[in-house]
């Protein structure tokens, strides 16, 4: 039996009534009974029992036992023991003590002390989130990513980039300060990110680790920039997802959740706000730091080529736009970064500074200067490698972005 606004309804009728209500509110496409049951099953899998729940800025984060989080549903992580802490994080070579650049560091911690000891915050997935997805199999994943780093491949990706790529080499981590913008998107299914990638392998064995900020209304239900991570070990095929929407990534911080929004964002011709994100390879884990806080890690077991090191590092922006509703028409691509071209510079374009890679000596060093600029839609977006700044706090830095449009 189910209760709805004071009425008691038999449970089988309640399901149909709920679906009808979702349809009336415009939240859902037509659902079969099978799809509905699959959604309920997925919700149960992703939403683990909580000892406490925290609601902030429109989101609900459940405080879940650290060993009962979604990560440990991965078949390779059964009986896995979480290391107490990273052994020895890399030091920045030839670094002055960090003094904030012209941008302010934005706070991303949960209020009131966050989750209790022994638990971690996991963003709650609700039925409305699943109803926005085009299919359950797509939920939490990058769509149409075949040939992601080679747009000349026959299969379309619907993704576009403006980024700076290193040459092949040995990379044990990457880091950057990224300023935060709310670019605004044209369509519900569009996405836009500012991020870096660590990449190894190729073709169907492509492995990536990705981190930065993301706007994705279809996934999150709004146009707010959010902290995100992503990973794959099979070129975005069956493995990997955003944040904790599948098994694999292990959260360890009780106050810094993935998928959270930012309290402040950069303003054109005004105050700039940034956050820091770093990923580096320890003995058997790729550790994620946000604002110098240890947020969690990817166990090396889940990768086939990133289990030791990365072959390339990349920094910049990525947008996604689905196939146009009218076949044969030119799609209207979403903005990237701030929505301004890289050449517009400070207080207008999206930037990354203190762009580092980690070497085999456990040091963060300035990213190589012999990079390649990759822009597949130059009328919509651009990227500029600014090299080494005279400002010792900026060091290696890049600008990227653009307004999108029909181009």
PDB file of N, CA and C in Angstrom, residues 154-191:
ATOM      1  N   UNK A 154      35.381   6.969 -37.908  1.00  0.00           N
ATOM      2  CA  UNK A 154      34.101   6.891 -38.619  1.00  0.00           C
ATOM      3  C   UNK A 154      32.914   7.140 -37.695  1.00  0.00           C
ATOM      4  N   UNK A 155      33.007   6.686 -36.454  1.00  0.00           N
ATOM      5  CA  UNK A 155      31.882   6.837 -35.546  1.00  0.00           C
ATOM      6  C   UNK A 155      31.859   8.250 -34.967  1.00  0.00           C
ATOM      7  N   UNK A 156      30.724   8.950 -35.039  1.00  0.00           N
ATOM      8  CA  UNK A 156      30.669  10.318 -34.497  1.00  0.00           C
ATOM      9  C   UNK A 156      30.711  10.300 -32.979  1.00  0.00           C
ATOM     10  N   UNK A 157      31.301  11.319 -32.398  1.00  0.00           N
ATOM     11  CA  UNK A 157      31.384  11.376 -30.939  1.00  0.00           C
ATOM     12  C   UNK A 157      30.435  12.405 -30.343  1.00  0.00           C
ATOM     13  N   UNK A 158      30.103  13.464 -31.086  1.00  0.00           N
ATOM     14  CA  UNK A 158      29.276  14.550 -30.591  1.00  0.00           C
ATOM     15  C   UNK A 158      29.958  15.331 -29.474  1.00  0.00           C
ATOM     16  N   UNK A 159      31.247  15.089 -29.273  1.00  0.00           N
ATOM     17  CA  UNK A 159      32.038  15.819 -28.296  1.00  0.00           C
ATOM     18  C   UNK A 159      33.054  16.681 -29.035  1.00  0.00           C
ATOM     19  N   UNK A 160      33.393  17.836 -28.434  1.00  0.00           N
ATOM     20  CA  UNK A 160      34.353  18.746 -29.055  1.00  0.00           C
ATOM     21  C   UNK A 160      35.268  19.303 -27.974  1.00  0.00           C
ATOM     22  N   UNK A 161      36.499  19.640 -28.381  1.00  0.00           N
ATOM     23  CA  UNK A 161      37.530  20.007 -27.422  1.00  0.00           C
ATOM     24  C   UNK A 161      38.290  21.250 -27.844  1.00  0.00           C
ATOM     25  N   UNK A 162      38.787  21.964 -26.853  1.00  0.00           N
ATOM     26  CA  UNK A 162      39.829  22.974 -27.032  1.00  0.00           C
ATOM     27  C   UNK A 162      40.793  22.725 -25.880  1.00  0.00           C
ATOM     28  N   UNK A 163      41.937  22.118 -26.176  1.00  0.00           N
ATOM     29  CA  UNK A 163      42.800  21.640 -25.104  1.00  0.00           C
ATOM     30  C   UNK A 163      44.261  21.673 -25.511  1.00  0.00           C
ATOM     31  N   UNK A 164      45.102  21.544 -24.505  1.00  0.00           N
ATOM     32  CA  UNK A 164      46.549  21.495 -24.665  1.00  0.00           C
ATOM     33  C   UNK A 164      47.014  20.099 -24.302  1.00  0.00           C
ATOM     34  N   UNK A 165      47.721  19.428 -25.227  1.00  0.00           N
ATOM     35  CA  UNK A 165      48.167  18.048 -25.014  1.00  0.00           C
ATOM     36  C   UNK A 165      49.689  17.985 -24.897  1.00  0.00           C
ATOM     37  N   UNK A 166      50.165  17.167 -23.973  1.00  0.00           N
ATOM     38  CA  UNK A 166      51.591  16.887 -23.914  1.00  0.00           C
ATOM     39  C   UNK A 166      51.949  15.825 -24.952  1.00  0.00           C
ATOM     40  N   UNK A 167      53.230  15.690 -25.221  1.00  0.00           N
ATOM     41  CA  UNK A 167      53.706  14.578 -26.030  1.00  0.00           C
ATOM     42  C   UNK A 167      53.680  13.305 -25.194  1.00  0.00           C
ATOM     43  N   UNK A 168      53.823  12.164 -25.853  1.00  0.00           N
ATOM     44  CA  UNK A 168      53.887  10.913 -25.115  1.00  0.00           C
ATOM     45  C   UNK A 168      55.102  10.933 -24.191  1.00  0.00           C
ATOM     46  N   UNK A 169      54.906  10.400 -22.997  1.00  0.00           N
ATOM     47  CA  UNK A 169      55.988  10.364 -22.011  1.00  0.00           C
ATOM     48  C   UNK A 169      55.546   9.568 -20.806  1.00  0.00           C
ATOM     49  N   UNK A 170      56.207   9.789 -19.698  1.00  0.00           N
ATOM     50  CA  UNK A 170      55.879   9.118 -18.440  1.00  0.00           C
ATOM     51  C   UNK A 170      55.358  10.166 -17.465  1.00  0.00           C
ATOM     52  N   UNK A 171      54.077  10.062 -17.122  1.00  0.00           N
ATOM     53  CA  UNK A 171      53.443  11.036 -16.240  1.00  0.00           C
ATOM     54  C   UNK A 171      52.798  10.301 -15.066  1.00  0.00           C
ATOM     55  N   UNK A 172      53.106  10.783 -13.864  1.00  0.00           N
ATOM     56  CA  UNK A 172      52.611  10.137 -12.654  1.00  0.00           C
ATOM     57  C   UNK A 172      51.598  11.020 -11.918  1.00  0.00           C
ATOM     58  N   UNK A 173      51.089  12.011 -12.627  1.00  0.00           N
ATOM     59  CA  UNK A 173      50.067  12.869 -12.058  1.00  0.00           C
ATOM     60  C   UNK A 173      49.936  14.152 -12.846  1.00  0.00           C
ATOM     61  N   UNK A 174      48.910  14.925 -12.506  1.00  0.00           N
ATOM     62  CA  UNK A 174      48.670  16.232 -13.118  1.00  0.00           C
ATOM     63  C   UNK A 174      47.944  17.100 -12.108  1.00  0.00           C
ATOM     64  N   UNK A 175      48.057  18.428 -12.310  1.00  0.00           N
ATOM     65  CA  UNK A 175      47.462  19.344 -11.359  1.00  0.00           C
ATOM     66  C   UNK A 175      47.192  20.677 -12.041  1.00  0.00           C
ATOM     67  N   UNK A 176      46.240  21.444 -11.503  1.00  0.00           N
ATOM     68  CA  UNK A 176      45.955  22.779 -12.028  1.00  0.00           C
ATOM     69  C   UNK A 176      45.054  23.540 -11.063  1.00  0.00           C
ATOM     70  N   UNK A 177      45.148  24.867 -11.123  1.00  0.00           N
ATOM     71  CA  UNK A 177      44.150  25.750 -10.542  1.00  0.00           C
ATOM     72  C   UNK A 177      43.205  26.120 -11.688  1.00  0.00           C
ATOM     73  N   UNK A 178      41.899  25.954 -11.478  1.00  0.00           N
ATOM     74  CA  UNK A 178      40.914  26.201 -12.537  1.00  0.00           C
ATOM     75  C   UNK A 178      39.924  27.244 -12.044  1.00  0.00           C
ATOM     76  N   UNK A 179      39.706  28.297 -12.828  1.00  0.00           N
ATOM     77  CA  UNK A 179      38.682  29.241 -12.370  1.00  0.00           C
ATOM     78  C   UNK A 179      37.298  28.766 -12.814  1.00  0.00           C
ATOM     79  N   UNK A 180      36.312  29.097 -11.998  1.00  0.00           N
ATOM     80  CA  UNK A 180      34.968  28.523 -12.097  1.00  0.00           C
ATOM     81  C   UNK A 180      34.019  29.524 -12.757  1.00  0.00           C
ATOM     82  N   UNK A 181      33.274  29.038 -13.761  1.00  0.00           N
ATOM     83  CA  UNK A 181      32.296  29.858 -14.467  1.00  0.00           C
ATOM     84  C   UNK A 181      30.966  29.105 -14.571  1.00  0.00           C
ATOM     85  N   UNK A 182      29.919  29.871 -14.801  1.00  0.00           N
ATOM     86  CA  UNK A 182      28.629  29.299 -15.158  1.00  0.00           C
ATOM     87  C   UNK A 182      28.352  29.694 -16.601  1.00  0.00           C
ATOM     88  N   UNK A 183      28.721  28.818 -17.564  1.00  0.00           N
ATOM     89  CA  UNK A 183      28.666  29.229 -18.961  1.00  0.00           C
ATOM     90  C   UNK A 183      27.263  29.353 -19.533  1.00  0.00           C
ATOM     91  N   UNK A 184      26.293  28.633 -18.958  1.00  0.00           N
ATOM     92  CA  UNK A 184      24.957  28.624 -19.547  1.00  0.00           C
ATOM     93  C   UNK A 184      24.943  27.703 -20.754  1.00  0.00           C
ATOM     94  N   UNK A 185      23.907  26.884 -20.871  1.00  0.00           N
ATOM     95  CA  UNK A 185      23.830  25.910 -21.949  1.00  0.00           C
ATOM     96  C   UNK A 185      22.543  26.090 -22.735  1.00  0.00           C
ATOM     97  N   UNK A 186      22.565  25.649 -23.956  1.00  0.00           N
ATOM     98  CA  UNK A 186      21.426  25.857 -24.846  1.00  0.00           C
ATOM     99  C   UNK A 186      20.368  24.775 -24.660  1.00  0.00           C
ATOM    100  N   UNK A 187      20.791  23.530 -24.568  1.00  0.00           N
ATOM    101  CA  UNK A 187      19.853  22.412 -24.505  1.00  0.00           C
ATOM    102  C   UNK A 187      20.060  21.605 -23.233  1.00  0.00           C
ATOM    103  N   UNK A 188      19.000  20.929 -22.802  1.00  0.00           N
ATOM    104  CA  UNK A 188      19.075  20.139 -21.585  1.00  0.00           C
ATOM    105  C   UNK A 188      20.139  19.052 -21.666  1.00  0.00           C
ATOM    106  N   UNK A 189      20.341  18.474 -22.833  1.00  0.00           N
ATOM    107  CA  UNK A 189      21.265  17.347 -22.971  1.00  0.00           C
ATOM    108  C   UNK A 189      22.703  17.781 -23.211  1.00  0.00           C
ATOM    109  N   UNK A 190      22.967  19.090 -23.334  1.00  0.00           N
ATOM    110  CA  UNK A 190      24.337  19.574 -23.511  1.00  0.00           C
ATOM    111  C   UNK A 190      25.143  19.413 -22.231  1.00  0.00           C
ATOM    112  N   UNK A 191      26.465  19.347 -22.385  1.00  0.00           N
ATOM    113  CA  UNK A 191      27.351  19.441 -21.228  1.00  0.00           C
ATOM    114  C   UNK A 191      28.569  20.256 -21.603  1.00  0.00           C
TER     115      UNK A 191
END
